[in-house]
Amino acid sequence: SMPEEMPQTGFGGASNDSSMMVWLSGLAAAALAGLFVFRRKTNQDQA
């Protein structure tokens, strides 16, 4: 039989914050990489 409530298996506040930081830093890295590629492409078009 299935339990009525899901068990509380960790994933408290601290791990929630660290996973958010991982997502934010990954998003920032992707944005910087995209900006770098975009600027490099526009510089090649001008030359």
PDB file as gemmi writes it, atoms N, CA and C in Angstrom:
CRYST1    1.000    1.000    1.000  90.00  90.00  90.00 P 1                      
ATOM      1  N   SER A   1       0.836  -1.196   0.000  1.00  0.00           N  
ATOM      2  CA  SER A   1       0.000   0.000   0.000  1.00  0.00           C  
ATOM      3  C   SER A   1       0.878   1.256   0.000  1.00  0.00           C  
ATOM      4  N   MET A   2       0.379   2.310  -0.631  1.00  0.00           N  
ATOM      5  CA  MET A   2       1.133   3.552  -0.734  1.00  0.00           C  
ATOM      6  C   MET A   2       0.942   4.384   0.538  1.00  0.00           C  
ATOM      7  N   PRO A   3       2.010   5.039   1.009  1.00  0.00           N  
ATOM      8  CA  PRO A   3       1.843   5.927   2.169  1.00  0.00           C  
ATOM      9  C   PRO A   3       1.064   7.176   1.770  1.00  0.00           C  
ATOM     10  N   GLU A   4       0.333   7.735   2.713  1.00  0.00           N  
ATOM     11  CA  GLU A   4      -0.470   8.919   2.413  1.00  0.00           C  
ATOM     12  C   GLU A   4       0.391  10.161   2.258  1.00  0.00           C  
ATOM     13  N   GLU A   5       1.500  10.240   3.024  1.00  0.00           N  
ATOM     14  CA  GLU A   5       2.395  11.393   2.927  1.00  0.00           C  
ATOM     15  C   GLU A   5       3.781  10.922   2.526  1.00  0.00           C  
ATOM     16  N   MET A   6       4.481  11.777   1.787  1.00  0.00           N  
ATOM     17  CA  MET A   6       5.849  11.437   1.435  1.00  0.00           C  
ATOM     18  C   MET A   6       6.724  11.594   2.673  1.00  0.00           C  
ATOM     19  N   PRO A   7       7.685  10.685   2.890  1.00  0.00           N  
ATOM     20  CA  PRO A   7       8.564  10.810   4.054  1.00  0.00           C  
ATOM     21  C   PRO A   7       9.506  12.001   3.891  1.00  0.00           C  
ATOM     22  N   GLN A   8       9.876  12.618   5.007  1.00  0.00           N  
ATOM     23  CA  GLN A   8      10.825  13.733   4.983  1.00  0.00           C  
ATOM     24  C   GLN A   8      12.233  13.145   4.928  1.00  0.00           C  
ATOM     25  N   THR A   9      12.821  13.143   3.729  1.00  0.00           N  
ATOM     26  CA  THR A   9      14.120  12.497   3.547  1.00  0.00           C  
ATOM     27  C   THR A   9      15.192  13.544   3.255  1.00  0.00           C  
ATOM     28  N   GLY A  10      15.478  14.398   4.239  1.00  0.00           N  
ATOM     29  CA  GLY A  10      16.546  15.366   4.057  1.00  0.00           C  
ATOM     30  C   GLY A  10      16.140  16.502   3.146  1.00  0.00           C  
ATOM     31  N   PHE A  11      17.078  16.980   2.355  1.00  0.00           N  
ATOM     32  CA  PHE A  11      16.882  18.135   1.483  1.00  0.00           C  
ATOM     33  C   PHE A  11      16.295  19.303   2.260  1.00  0.00           C  
ATOM     34  N   GLY A  12      16.984  19.671   3.329  1.00  0.00           N  
ATOM     35  CA  GLY A  12      16.529  20.773   4.157  1.00  0.00           C  
ATOM     36  C   GLY A  12      16.897  22.112   3.543  1.00  0.00           C  
ATOM     37  N   GLY A  13      16.922  23.163   4.359  1.00  0.00           N  
ATOM     38  CA  GLY A  13      17.179  24.501   3.864  1.00  0.00           C  
ATOM     39  C   GLY A  13      18.575  24.681   3.303  1.00  0.00           C  
ATOM     40  N   ALA A  14      19.587  24.078   3.950  1.00  0.00           N  
ATOM     41  CA  ALA A  14      20.971  24.302   3.525  1.00  0.00           C  
ATOM     42  C   ALA A  14      21.215  23.728   2.132  1.00  0.00           C  
ATOM     43  N   SER A  15      20.771  22.504   1.884  1.00  0.00           N  
ATOM     44  CA  SER A  15      20.998  21.910   0.566  1.00  0.00           C  
ATOM     45  C   SER A  15      20.161  22.605  -0.494  1.00  0.00           C  
ATOM     46  N   ASN A  16      19.006  23.149  -0.095  1.00  0.00           N  
ATOM     47  CA  ASN A  16      18.192  23.904  -1.031  1.00  0.00           C  
ATOM     48  C   ASN A  16      18.921  25.162  -1.488  1.00  0.00           C  
ATOM     49  N   ASP A  17      19.555  25.874  -0.556  1.00  0.00           N  
ATOM     50  CA  ASP A  17      20.300  27.084  -0.899  1.00  0.00           C  
ATOM     51  C   ASP A  17      21.484  26.768  -1.787  1.00  0.00           C  
ATOM     52  N   SER A  18      22.202  25.674  -1.493  1.00  0.00           N  
ATOM     53  CA  SER A  18      23.384  25.357  -2.284  1.00  0.00           C  
ATOM     54  C   SER A  18      22.988  24.950  -3.703  1.00  0.00           C  
ATOM     55  N   SER A  19      21.870  24.252  -3.865  1.00  0.00           N  
ATOM     56  CA  SER A  19      21.443  23.892  -5.212  1.00  0.00           C  
ATOM     57  C   SER A  19      21.018  25.138  -5.992  1.00  0.00           C  
ATOM     58  N   MET A  20      20.452  26.120  -5.310  1.00  0.00           N  
ATOM     59  CA  MET A  20      20.095  27.372  -5.964  1.00  0.00           C  
ATOM     60  C   MET A  20      21.352  28.105  -6.418  1.00  0.00           C  
ATOM     61  N   MET A  21      22.401  28.082  -5.599  1.00  0.00           N  
ATOM     62  CA  MET A  21      23.666  28.716  -5.983  1.00  0.00           C  
ATOM     63  C   MET A  21      24.279  28.010  -7.187  1.00  0.00           C  
ATOM     64  N   VAL A  22      24.170  26.690  -7.241  1.00  0.00           N  
ATOM     65  CA  VAL A  22      24.686  25.943  -8.386  1.00  0.00           C  
ATOM     66  C   VAL A  22      23.943  26.347  -9.651  1.00  0.00           C  
ATOM     67  N   TRP A  23      22.624  26.448  -9.574  1.00  0.00           N  
ATOM     68  CA  TRP A  23      21.829  26.868 -10.737  1.00  0.00           C  
ATOM     69  C   TRP A  23      22.198  28.279 -11.171  1.00  0.00           C  
ATOM     70  N   LEU A  24      22.330  29.201 -10.207  1.00  0.00           N  
ATOM     71  CA  LEU A  24      22.648  30.591 -10.538  1.00  0.00           C  
ATOM     72  C   LEU A  24      24.038  30.717 -11.147  1.00  0.00           C  
ATOM     73  N   SER A  25      25.012  30.016 -10.597  1.00  0.00           N  
ATOM     74  CA  SER A  25      26.364  30.106 -11.153  1.00  0.00           C  
ATOM     75  C   SER A  25      26.422  29.461 -12.533  1.00  0.00           C  
ATOM     76  N   GLY A  26      25.679  28.382 -12.737  1.00  0.00           N  
ATOM     77  CA  GLY A  26      25.619  27.771 -14.059  1.00  0.00           C  
ATOM     78  C   GLY A  26      24.969  28.688 -15.076  1.00  0.00           C  
ATOM     79  N   LEU A  27      23.913  29.353 -14.654  1.00  0.00           N  
ATOM     80  CA  LEU A  27      23.235  30.300 -15.541  1.00  0.00           C  
ATOM     81  C   LEU A  27      24.146  31.475 -15.883  1.00  0.00           C  
ATOM     82  N   ALA A  28      24.880  31.981 -14.890  1.00  0.00           N  
ATOM     83  CA  ALA A  28      25.816  33.084 -15.128  1.00  0.00           C  
ATOM     84  C   ALA A  28      26.931  32.645 -16.080  1.00  0.00           C  
ATOM     85  N   ALA A  29      27.440  31.438 -15.912  1.00  0.00           N  
ATOM     86  CA  ALA A  29      28.498  30.937 -16.790  1.00  0.00           C  
ATOM     87  C   ALA A  29      27.983  30.787 -18.222  1.00  0.00           C  
ATOM     88  N   ALA A  30      26.763  30.297 -18.378  1.00  0.00           N  
ATOM     89  CA  ALA A  30      26.181  30.158 -19.710  1.00  0.00           C  
ATOM     90  C   ALA A  30      25.966  31.513 -20.364  1.00  0.00           C  
ATOM     91  N   ALA A  31      25.544  32.504 -19.579  1.00  0.00           N  
ATOM     92  CA  ALA A  31      25.334  33.847 -20.115  1.00  0.00           C  
ATOM     93  C   ALA A  31      26.660  34.465 -20.555  1.00  0.00           C  
ATOM     94  N   LEU A  32      27.700  34.296 -19.748  1.00  0.00           N  
ATOM     95  CA  LEU A  32      29.014  34.830 -20.112  1.00  0.00           C  
ATOM     96  C   LEU A  32      29.564  34.142 -21.352  1.00  0.00           C  
ATOM     97  N   ALA A  33      29.383  32.837 -21.453  1.00  0.00           N  
ATOM     98  CA  ALA A  33      29.854  32.114 -22.631  1.00  0.00           C  
ATOM     99  C   ALA A  33      29.106  32.586 -23.875  1.00  0.00           C  
ATOM    100  N   GLY A  34      27.802  32.784 -23.760  1.00  0.00           N  
ATOM    101  CA  GLY A  34      27.018  33.268 -24.889  1.00  0.00           C  
ATOM    102  C   GLY A  34      27.444  34.665 -25.303  1.00  0.00           C  
ATOM    103  N   LEU A  35      27.708  35.525 -24.326  1.00  0.00           N  
ATOM    104  CA  LEU A  35      28.172  36.883 -24.631  1.00  0.00           C  
ATOM    105  C   LEU A  35      29.531  36.855 -25.318  1.00  0.00           C  
ATOM    106  N   PHE A  36      30.424  35.986 -24.846  1.00  0.00           N  
ATOM    107  CA  PHE A  36      31.750  35.869 -25.431  1.00  0.00           C  
ATOM    108  C   PHE A  36      31.656  35.428 -26.892  1.00  0.00           C  
ATOM    109  N   VAL A  37      30.848  34.408 -27.159  1.00  0.00           N  
ATOM    110  CA  VAL A  37      30.684  33.912 -28.531  1.00  0.00           C  
ATOM    111  C   VAL A  37      30.049  34.982 -29.406  1.00  0.00           C  
ATOM    112  N   PHE A  38      29.062  35.695 -28.891  1.00  0.00           N  
ATOM    113  CA  PHE A  38      28.381  36.742 -29.660  1.00  0.00           C  
ATOM    114  C   PHE A  38      29.347  37.867 -30.031  1.00  0.00           C  
ATOM    115  N   ARG A  39      30.154  38.334 -29.053  1.00  0.00           N  
ATOM    116  CA  ARG A  39      31.105  39.410 -29.329  1.00  0.00           C  
ATOM    117  C   ARG A  39      32.177  38.960 -30.304  1.00  0.00           C  
ATOM    118  N   ARG A  40      32.622  37.716 -30.163  1.00  0.00           N  
ATOM    119  CA  ARG A  40      33.657  37.200 -31.058  1.00  0.00           C  
ATOM    120  C   ARG A  40      33.124  37.136 -32.490  1.00  0.00           C  
ATOM    121  N   LYS A  41      31.855  36.723 -32.625  1.00  0.00           N  
ATOM    122  CA  LYS A  41      31.243  36.623 -33.951  1.00  0.00           C  
ATOM    123  C   LYS A  41      31.079  38.003 -34.589  1.00  0.00           C  
ATOM    124  N   THR A  42      30.647  39.001 -33.797  1.00  0.00           N  
ATOM    125  CA  THR A  42      30.461  40.340 -34.352  1.00  0.00           C  
ATOM    126  C   THR A  42      31.807  40.961 -34.722  1.00  0.00           C  
ATOM    127  N   ASN A  43      32.869  40.660 -33.948  1.00  0.00           N  
ATOM    128  CA  ASN A  43      34.186  41.191 -34.295  1.00  0.00           C  
ATOM    129  C   ASN A  43      34.700  40.580 -35.598  1.00  0.00           C  
ATOM    130  N   GLN A  44      34.415  39.324 -35.843  1.00  0.00           N  
ATOM    131  CA  GLN A  44      34.845  38.677 -37.088  1.00  0.00           C  
ATOM    132  C   GLN A  44      34.087  39.268 -38.274  1.00  0.00           C  
ATOM    133  N   ASP A  45      32.810  39.606 -38.069  1.00  0.00           N  
ATOM    134  CA  ASP A  45      32.038  40.190 -39.160  1.00  0.00           C  
ATOM    135  C   ASP A  45      32.565  41.566 -39.562  1.00  0.00           C  
ATOM    136  N   GLN A  46      33.063  42.330 -38.594  1.00  0.00           N  
ATOM    137  CA  GLN A  46      33.565  43.668 -38.888  1.00  0.00           C  
ATOM    138  C   GLN A  46      34.912  43.632 -39.596  1.00  0.00           C  
ATOM    139  N   ALA A  47      35.747  42.648 -39.288  1.00  0.00           N  
ATOM    140  CA  ALA A  47      37.100  42.573 -39.851  1.00  0.00           C  
ATOM    141  C   ALA A  47      37.091  42.148 -41.308  1.00  0.00           C  
TER     142      ALA A  47                                                      
END                                                                             
